[in-house]
PDB file of C-alpha atoms in Angstrom:
ATOM      1  CA  GLN V 794       0.000   0.000   0.000  1.00 71.00           C
ATOM      2  CA  ILE V 795       1.436   3.341  -1.059  1.00 78.00           C
ATOM      3  CA  GLY V 796      -0.065   6.645   0.020  1.00 75.00           C
ATOM      4  CA  THR V 797       0.773  10.240   0.801  1.00 76.00           C
ATOM      5  CA  THR V 798       2.294   9.284   4.169  1.00 80.00           C
ATOM      6  CA  GLY V 799       4.585   6.611   2.693  1.00 85.00           C
ATOM      7  CA  ALA V 800       4.511   2.920   1.941  1.00 92.00           C
ATOM      8  CA  HIS V 801       3.323   0.011   4.057  1.00 92.00           C
ATOM      9  CA  MET V 802       3.734  -3.699   3.405  1.00 92.00           C
ATOM     10  CA  VAL V 803       2.323  -6.631   5.384  1.00 93.00           C
ATOM     11  CA  VAL V 804       2.891 -10.330   4.691  1.00 95.00           C
ATOM     12  CA  ASN V 805       1.261 -13.059   6.783  1.00 94.00           C
ATOM     13  CA  THR V 806       1.801 -16.771   6.207  1.00 94.00           C
ATOM     14  CA  LEU V 807       0.462 -19.715   8.180  1.00 94.00           C
ATOM     15  CA  GLY V 808       0.973 -23.410   7.529  1.00 94.00           C
ATOM     16  CA  ARG V 809      -0.430 -26.387   9.452  1.00 93.00           C
ATOM     17  CA  HIS V 810      -0.287 -30.130   9.235  1.00 92.00           C
ATOM     18  CA  GLY V 811      -1.620 -32.064  12.220  1.00 89.00           C
ATOM     19  CA  LYS V 812       0.182 -30.813  15.346  1.00 90.00           C
ATOM     20  CA  ASN V 813       2.866 -29.092  13.251  1.00 94.00           C
ATOM     21  CA  ASN V 814       2.529 -25.409  12.392  1.00 95.00           C
ATOM     22  CA  VAL V 815       4.586 -22.555  11.015  1.00 96.00           C
ATOM     23  CA  LYS V 816       3.709 -18.862  11.095  1.00 96.00           C
ATOM     24  CA  PHE V 817       5.556 -15.927   9.532  1.00 96.00           C
ATOM     25  CA  ASP V 818       4.585 -12.258   9.754  1.00 96.00           C
ATOM     26  CA  LEU V 819       6.407  -9.372   8.088  1.00 96.00           C
ATOM     27  CA  ASP V 820       5.543  -5.696   8.509  1.00 96.00           C
ATOM     28  CA  GLY V 821       7.438  -2.893   6.782  1.00 95.00           C
ATOM     29  CA  ARG V 822       6.825   0.834   6.636  1.00 94.00           C
ATOM     30  CA  ALA V 823       8.651   3.607   4.814  1.00 94.00           C
ATOM     31  CA  ALA V 824       7.917   7.292   5.290  1.00 93.00           C
ATOM     32  CA  LEU V 825       9.863  10.502   4.856  1.00 89.00           C
ATOM     33  CA  THR V 826      10.930  10.463   8.523  1.00 91.00           C
ATOM     34  CA  GLU V 827      11.215   6.772   9.351  1.00 94.00           C
ATOM     35  CA  ILE V 828      11.745   3.278   7.984  1.00 96.00           C
ATOM     36  CA  THR V 829      10.688   0.244  10.028  1.00 96.00           C
ATOM     37  CA  LEU V 830      10.829  -3.457   9.361  1.00 97.00           C
ATOM     38  CA  GLY V 831       9.676  -6.183  11.689  1.00 97.00           C
ATOM     39  CA  SER V 832       9.156  -9.895  11.367  1.00 97.00           C
ATOM     40  CA  VAL V 833       8.095 -12.786  13.553  1.00 97.00           C
ATOM     41  CA  TYR V 834       8.690 -16.430  12.703  1.00 96.00           C
ATOM     42  CA  GLN V 835       7.139 -19.021  14.979  1.00 96.00           C
ATOM     43  CA  SER V 836       7.017 -22.778  14.510  1.00 95.00           C
ATOM     44  CA  SER V 837       6.235 -26.012  16.239  1.00 94.00           C
ATOM     45  CA  LEU V 838       7.477 -28.979  14.230  1.00 92.00           C
ATOM     46  CA  TRP V 839       7.928 -32.520  15.580  1.00 91.00           C
ATOM     47  CA  ASP V 840       8.424 -31.430  19.229  1.00 90.00           C
ATOM     48  CA  VAL V 841      10.803 -28.625  18.221  1.00 95.00           C
ATOM     49  CA  ASP V 842       9.547 -25.129  19.037  1.00 96.00           C
ATOM     50  CA  GLY V 843      11.167 -22.018  17.635  1.00 96.00           C
ATOM     51  CA  LYS V 844      10.560 -18.305  17.459  1.00 97.00           C
ATOM     52  CA  ASN V 845      12.537 -15.485  15.866  1.00 97.00           C
ATOM     53  CA  VAL V 846      11.647 -11.808  16.282  1.00 97.00           C
ATOM     54  CA  PHE V 847      13.420  -9.192  14.144  1.00 97.00           C
ATOM     55  CA  ASN V 848      12.997  -5.406  14.391  1.00 98.00           C
ATOM     56  CA  LEU V 849      14.740  -2.599  12.533  1.00 97.00           C
ATOM     57  CA  ARG V 850      13.994   1.114  12.823  1.00 97.00           C
ATOM     58  CA  VAL V 851      15.812   4.019  11.161  1.00 96.00           C
ATOM     59  CA  ASN V 852      14.757   7.602  11.847  1.00 95.00           C
ATOM     60  CA  LYS V 853      16.268  10.982  12.746  1.00 93.00           C
ATOM     61  CA  GLU V 854      17.156   9.649  16.207  1.00 92.00           C
ATOM     62  CA  GLY V 855      19.319   6.904  14.687  1.00 94.00           C
ATOM     63  CA  LEU V 856      19.188   3.193  14.011  1.00 96.00           C
ATOM     64  CA  LYS V 857      17.793   0.532  16.316  1.00 97.00           C
ATOM     65  CA  PHE V 858      18.082  -3.172  15.550  1.00 97.00           C
ATOM     66  CA  SER V 859      17.047  -6.161  17.631  1.00 98.00           C
ATOM     67  CA  ASN V 860      16.847  -9.854  16.950  1.00 97.00           C
ATOM     68  CA  GLY V 861      15.730 -12.571  19.325  1.00 97.00           C
ATOM     69  CA  LEU V 862      15.789 -16.316  18.775  1.00 97.00           C
ATOM     70  CA  VAL V 863      14.177 -18.838  21.109  1.00 97.00           C
ATOM     71  CA  GLY V 864      14.118 -22.571  20.534  1.00 96.00           C
ATOM     72  CA  SER V 865      13.459 -25.727  22.504  1.00 96.00           C
ATOM     73  CA  TYR V 866      13.376 -29.487  22.148  1.00 94.00           C
ATOM     74  CA  LYS V 867      12.456 -31.621  25.168  1.00 90.00           C
ATOM     75  CA  GLU V 868      14.677 -30.295  27.994  1.00 90.00           C
ATOM     76  CA  MET V 869      17.052 -28.510  25.589  1.00 94.00           C
ATOM     77  CA  LYS V 870      16.591 -24.778  25.130  1.00 96.00           C
ATOM     78  CA  LEU V 871      18.230 -21.929  23.272  1.00 95.00           C
ATOM     79  CA  GLU V 872      17.740 -18.204  23.707  1.00 96.00           C
ATOM     80  CA  HIS V 873      19.897 -15.746  21.774  1.00 97.00           C
ATOM     81  CA  THR V 874      19.335 -11.980  21.548  1.00 97.00           C
ATOM     82  CA  HIS V 875      21.125  -9.103  19.822  1.00 97.00           C
ATOM     83  CA  ASP V 876      20.433  -5.401  20.315  1.00 98.00           C
ATOM     84  CA  LEU V 877      22.162  -2.614  18.403  1.00 97.00           C
ATOM     85  CA  THR V 878      21.500   1.098  18.786  1.00 97.00           C
ATOM     86  CA  PHE V 879      23.258   3.820  16.833  1.00 95.00           C
ATOM     87  CA  ALA V 880      22.174   7.292  17.907  1.00 93.00           C
ATOM     88  CA  GLY V 881      24.112  10.433  17.081  1.00 90.00           C
ATOM     89  CA  LEU V 882      27.749   9.716  17.868  1.00 92.00           C
ATOM     90  CA  SER V 883      27.129   6.751  20.166  1.00 96.00           C
ATOM     91  CA  LEU V 884      26.845   3.052  19.434  1.00 96.00           C
ATOM     92  CA  THR V 885      25.594   0.391  21.845  1.00 97.00           C
ATOM     93  CA  TYR V 886      25.541  -3.348  21.226  1.00 97.00           C
ATOM     94  CA  ALA V 887      24.525  -6.261  23.458  1.00 98.00           C
ATOM     95  CA  SER V 888      24.436 -10.004  22.816  1.00 97.00           C
ATOM     96  CA  ASN V 889      23.074 -12.637  25.183  1.00 97.00           C
ATOM     97  CA  LEU V 890      23.073 -16.399  24.783  1.00 96.00           C
ATOM     98  CA  ASP V 891      21.532 -19.013  27.036  1.00 96.00           C
ATOM     99  CA  ASN V 892      21.943 -22.516  25.645  1.00 95.00           C
ATOM    100  CA  ALA V 893      21.097 -25.541  27.804  1.00 95.00           C
ATOM    101  CA  ILE V 894      21.180 -29.218  26.919  1.00 93.00           C
ATOM    102  CA  SER V 895      20.129 -30.158  30.454  1.00 91.00           C
ATOM    103  CA  PRO V 896      20.218 -28.441  33.877  1.00 87.00           C
ATOM    104  CA  ASP V 897      23.883 -29.441  34.388  1.00 90.00           C
ATOM    105  CA  ARG V 898      25.058 -28.909  30.780  1.00 94.00           C
ATOM    106  CA  PHE V 899      24.839 -25.365  29.499  1.00 96.00           C
ATOM    107  CA  TYR V 900      26.644 -22.370  28.043  1.00 96.00           C
ATOM    108  CA  LYS V 901      25.727 -18.748  28.710  1.00 96.00           C
ATOM    109  CA  HIS V 902      27.319 -15.542  27.574  1.00 96.00           C
ATOM    110  CA  HIS V 903      26.711 -11.834  27.791  1.00 97.00           C
ATOM    111  CA  PHE V 904      28.675  -9.377  25.677  1.00 97.00           C
ATOM    112  CA  ASP V 905      28.121  -5.655  25.413  1.00 97.00           C
ATOM    113  CA  PHE V 906      30.018  -2.635  24.248  1.00 95.00           C
ATOM    114  CA  GLN V 907      29.416   1.081  24.032  1.00 97.00           C
ATOM    115  CA  VAL V 908      31.234   3.500  21.765  1.00 96.00           C
ATOM    116  CA  GLN V 909      30.962   7.231  22.310  1.00 94.00           C
ATOM    117  CA  PRO V 910      33.223  10.016  21.140  1.00 93.00           C
ATOM    118  CA  PHE V 911      36.642   9.247  22.610  1.00 93.00           C
ATOM    119  CA  THR V 912      35.532   6.257  24.750  1.00 96.00           C
ATOM    120  CA  LEU V 913      34.861   2.558  24.319  1.00 96.00           C
ATOM    121  CA  THR V 914      33.711   0.185  27.041  1.00 97.00           C
ATOM    122  CA  ALA V 915      33.156  -3.539  26.657  1.00 98.00           C
ATOM    123  CA  ASN V 916      32.081  -6.304  29.027  1.00 98.00           C
ATOM    124  CA  VAL V 917      31.980 -10.050  28.551  1.00 97.00           C
ATOM    125  CA  ASN V 918      30.699 -12.827  30.814  1.00 97.00           C
ATOM    126  CA  ASN V 919      30.934 -16.501  29.871  1.00 96.00           C
ATOM    127  CA  ASN V 920      29.680 -19.467  31.867  1.00 96.00           C
ATOM    128  CA  PHE V 921      30.191 -23.035  30.652  1.00 96.00           C
ATOM    129  CA  LYS V 922      29.076 -26.062  32.643  1.00 96.00           C
ATOM    130  CA  TYR V 923      29.216 -29.695  31.622  1.00 95.00           C
ATOM    131  CA  GLY V 924      28.487 -32.080  34.471  1.00 92.00           C
ATOM    132  CA  ASN V 925      31.133 -31.543  37.155  1.00 93.00           C
ATOM    133  CA  ALA V 926      33.210 -29.174  34.977  1.00 96.00           C
ATOM    134  CA  ASP V 927      32.492 -25.459  35.285  1.00 95.00           C
ATOM    135  CA  VAL V 928      34.313 -22.499  33.686  1.00 97.00           C
ATOM    136  CA  VAL V 929      33.410 -18.843  34.274  1.00 97.00           C
ATOM    137  CA  ASN V 930      35.098 -15.874  32.572  1.00 97.00           C
ATOM    138  CA  VAL V 931      34.424 -12.188  33.283  1.00 97.00           C
ATOM    139  CA  ALA V 932      36.299  -9.337  31.552  1.00 97.00           C
ATOM    140  CA  GLN V 933      35.983  -5.570  31.173  1.00 98.00           C
ATOM    141  CA  LEU V 934      37.710  -3.165  28.784  1.00 97.00           C
ATOM    142  CA  GLN V 935      37.764   0.635  28.908  1.00 96.00           C
ATOM    143  CA  LEU V 936      39.499   2.742  26.261  1.00 95.00           C
ATOM    144  CA  GLU V 937      39.893   6.508  26.309  1.00 94.00           C
ATOM    145  CA  PRO V 938      42.468   8.746  24.665  1.00 93.00           C
ATOM    146  CA  LEU V 939      45.806   7.837  26.269  1.00 92.00           C
ATOM    147  CA  LYS V 940      44.084   5.516  28.780  1.00 95.00           C
ATOM    148  CA  VAL V 941      43.475   1.774  28.728  1.00 96.00           C
ATOM    149  CA  GLY V 942      41.899  -0.393  31.386  1.00 96.00           C
ATOM    150  CA  PHE V 943      41.478  -4.136  30.994  1.00 96.00           C
ATOM    151  CA  ASP V 944      40.706  -6.542  33.806  1.00 97.00           C
ATOM    152  CA  GLY V 945      38.937  -9.782  34.491  1.00 97.00           C
ATOM    153  CA  ASN V 946      38.967 -13.163  36.091  1.00 97.00           C
ATOM    154  CA  VAL V 947      38.672 -16.789  35.065  1.00 96.00           C
ATOM    155  CA  ARG V 948      37.496 -19.582  37.316  1.00 96.00           C
ATOM    156  CA  GLY V 949      37.637 -23.248  36.405  1.00 96.00           C
ATOM    157  CA  ALA V 950      36.346 -26.071  38.562  1.00 96.00           C
ATOM    158  CA  TYR V 951      35.929 -29.797  38.358  1.00 95.00           C
ATOM    159  CA  GLY V 952      34.042 -31.239  41.300  1.00 89.00           C
ATOM    160  CA  SER V 953      35.656 -29.794  44.437  1.00 92.00           C
ATOM    161  CA  ASP V 954      38.905 -28.780  42.653  1.00 95.00           C
ATOM    162  CA  GLU V 955      39.128 -25.158  41.572  1.00 95.00           C
ATOM    163  CA  VAL V 956      41.555 -22.789  39.824  1.00 96.00           C
ATOM    164  CA  ARG V 957      41.137 -19.008  39.799  1.00 96.00           C
ATOM    165  CA  HIS V 958      43.060 -16.430  37.802  1.00 96.00           C
ATOM    166  CA  THR V 959      42.656 -12.645  37.929  1.00 96.00           C
ATOM    167  CA  TYR V 960      44.359 -10.094  35.714  1.00 96.00           C
ATOM    168  CA  ALA V 961      44.430  -6.333  35.321  1.00 96.00           C
ATOM    169  CA  PHE V 962      46.187  -4.015  32.886  1.00 96.00           C
ATOM    170  CA  LYS V 963      46.021  -0.256  33.193  1.00 96.00           C
ATOM    171  CA  TYR V 964      47.726   2.449  31.179  1.00 95.00           C
ATOM    172  CA  ALA V 965      47.342   6.170  31.931  1.00 93.00           C
ATOM    173  CA  ASP V 966      49.599   9.213  32.106  1.00 86.00           C
ATOM    174  CA  LEU V 967      52.463   7.346  30.376  1.00 85.00           C
ATOM    175  CA  THR V 968      52.454   4.696  33.118  1.00 90.00           C
ATOM    176  CA  ALA V 969      51.492   1.052  32.649  1.00 92.00           C
ATOM    177  CA  ASN V 970      50.553  -1.406  35.376  1.00 93.00           C
ATOM    178  CA  PHE V 971      49.959  -5.133  34.956  1.00 93.00           C
ATOM    179  CA  LYS V 972      48.889  -7.530  37.721  1.00 94.00           C
ATOM    180  CA  THR V 973      47.986 -11.197  37.706  1.00 92.00           C
ATOM    181  CA  ASP V 974      47.108 -13.647  40.431  1.00 92.00           C
ATOM    182  CA  THR V 975      46.512 -17.387  40.162  1.00 86.00           C
TER     183      THR V 975
END
């Protein structure tokens, strides 16, 4: 549909066979001040459930993008999201993953970063568990003109045995400092 306010498009699809079904929706709009696009895919096929949601918006305030995926099969599950925002001179991104095969076998991560004029910050968290084995990683990064900060820690365990490692690197005012501990 095209009119004086812009263009609009909608697509809807649905398929079924017995207990199995698939649904897809797409919605797009274009105007002089904004463009948006969104879609949703949802399915249930042979005990596997899935859903994907996508959104994109561009206007005078900037760009915003998000995507989310959710899936499951029996006790297995997956959830993965991405968010990106670009407004003016700043950029923000975040990614999250939660993937589980069973309650004692999983991987999770969180990653985000922000960029603004003259600064960048980033954070990452990872958690991996497989039975008695467990590994966790946490790290942070900060960058500014003539300054760097990077620190984090890693922890690994198997049953009651554990290893920990921490690290830190800092640079500012022509001085660098590096510390580790295991």
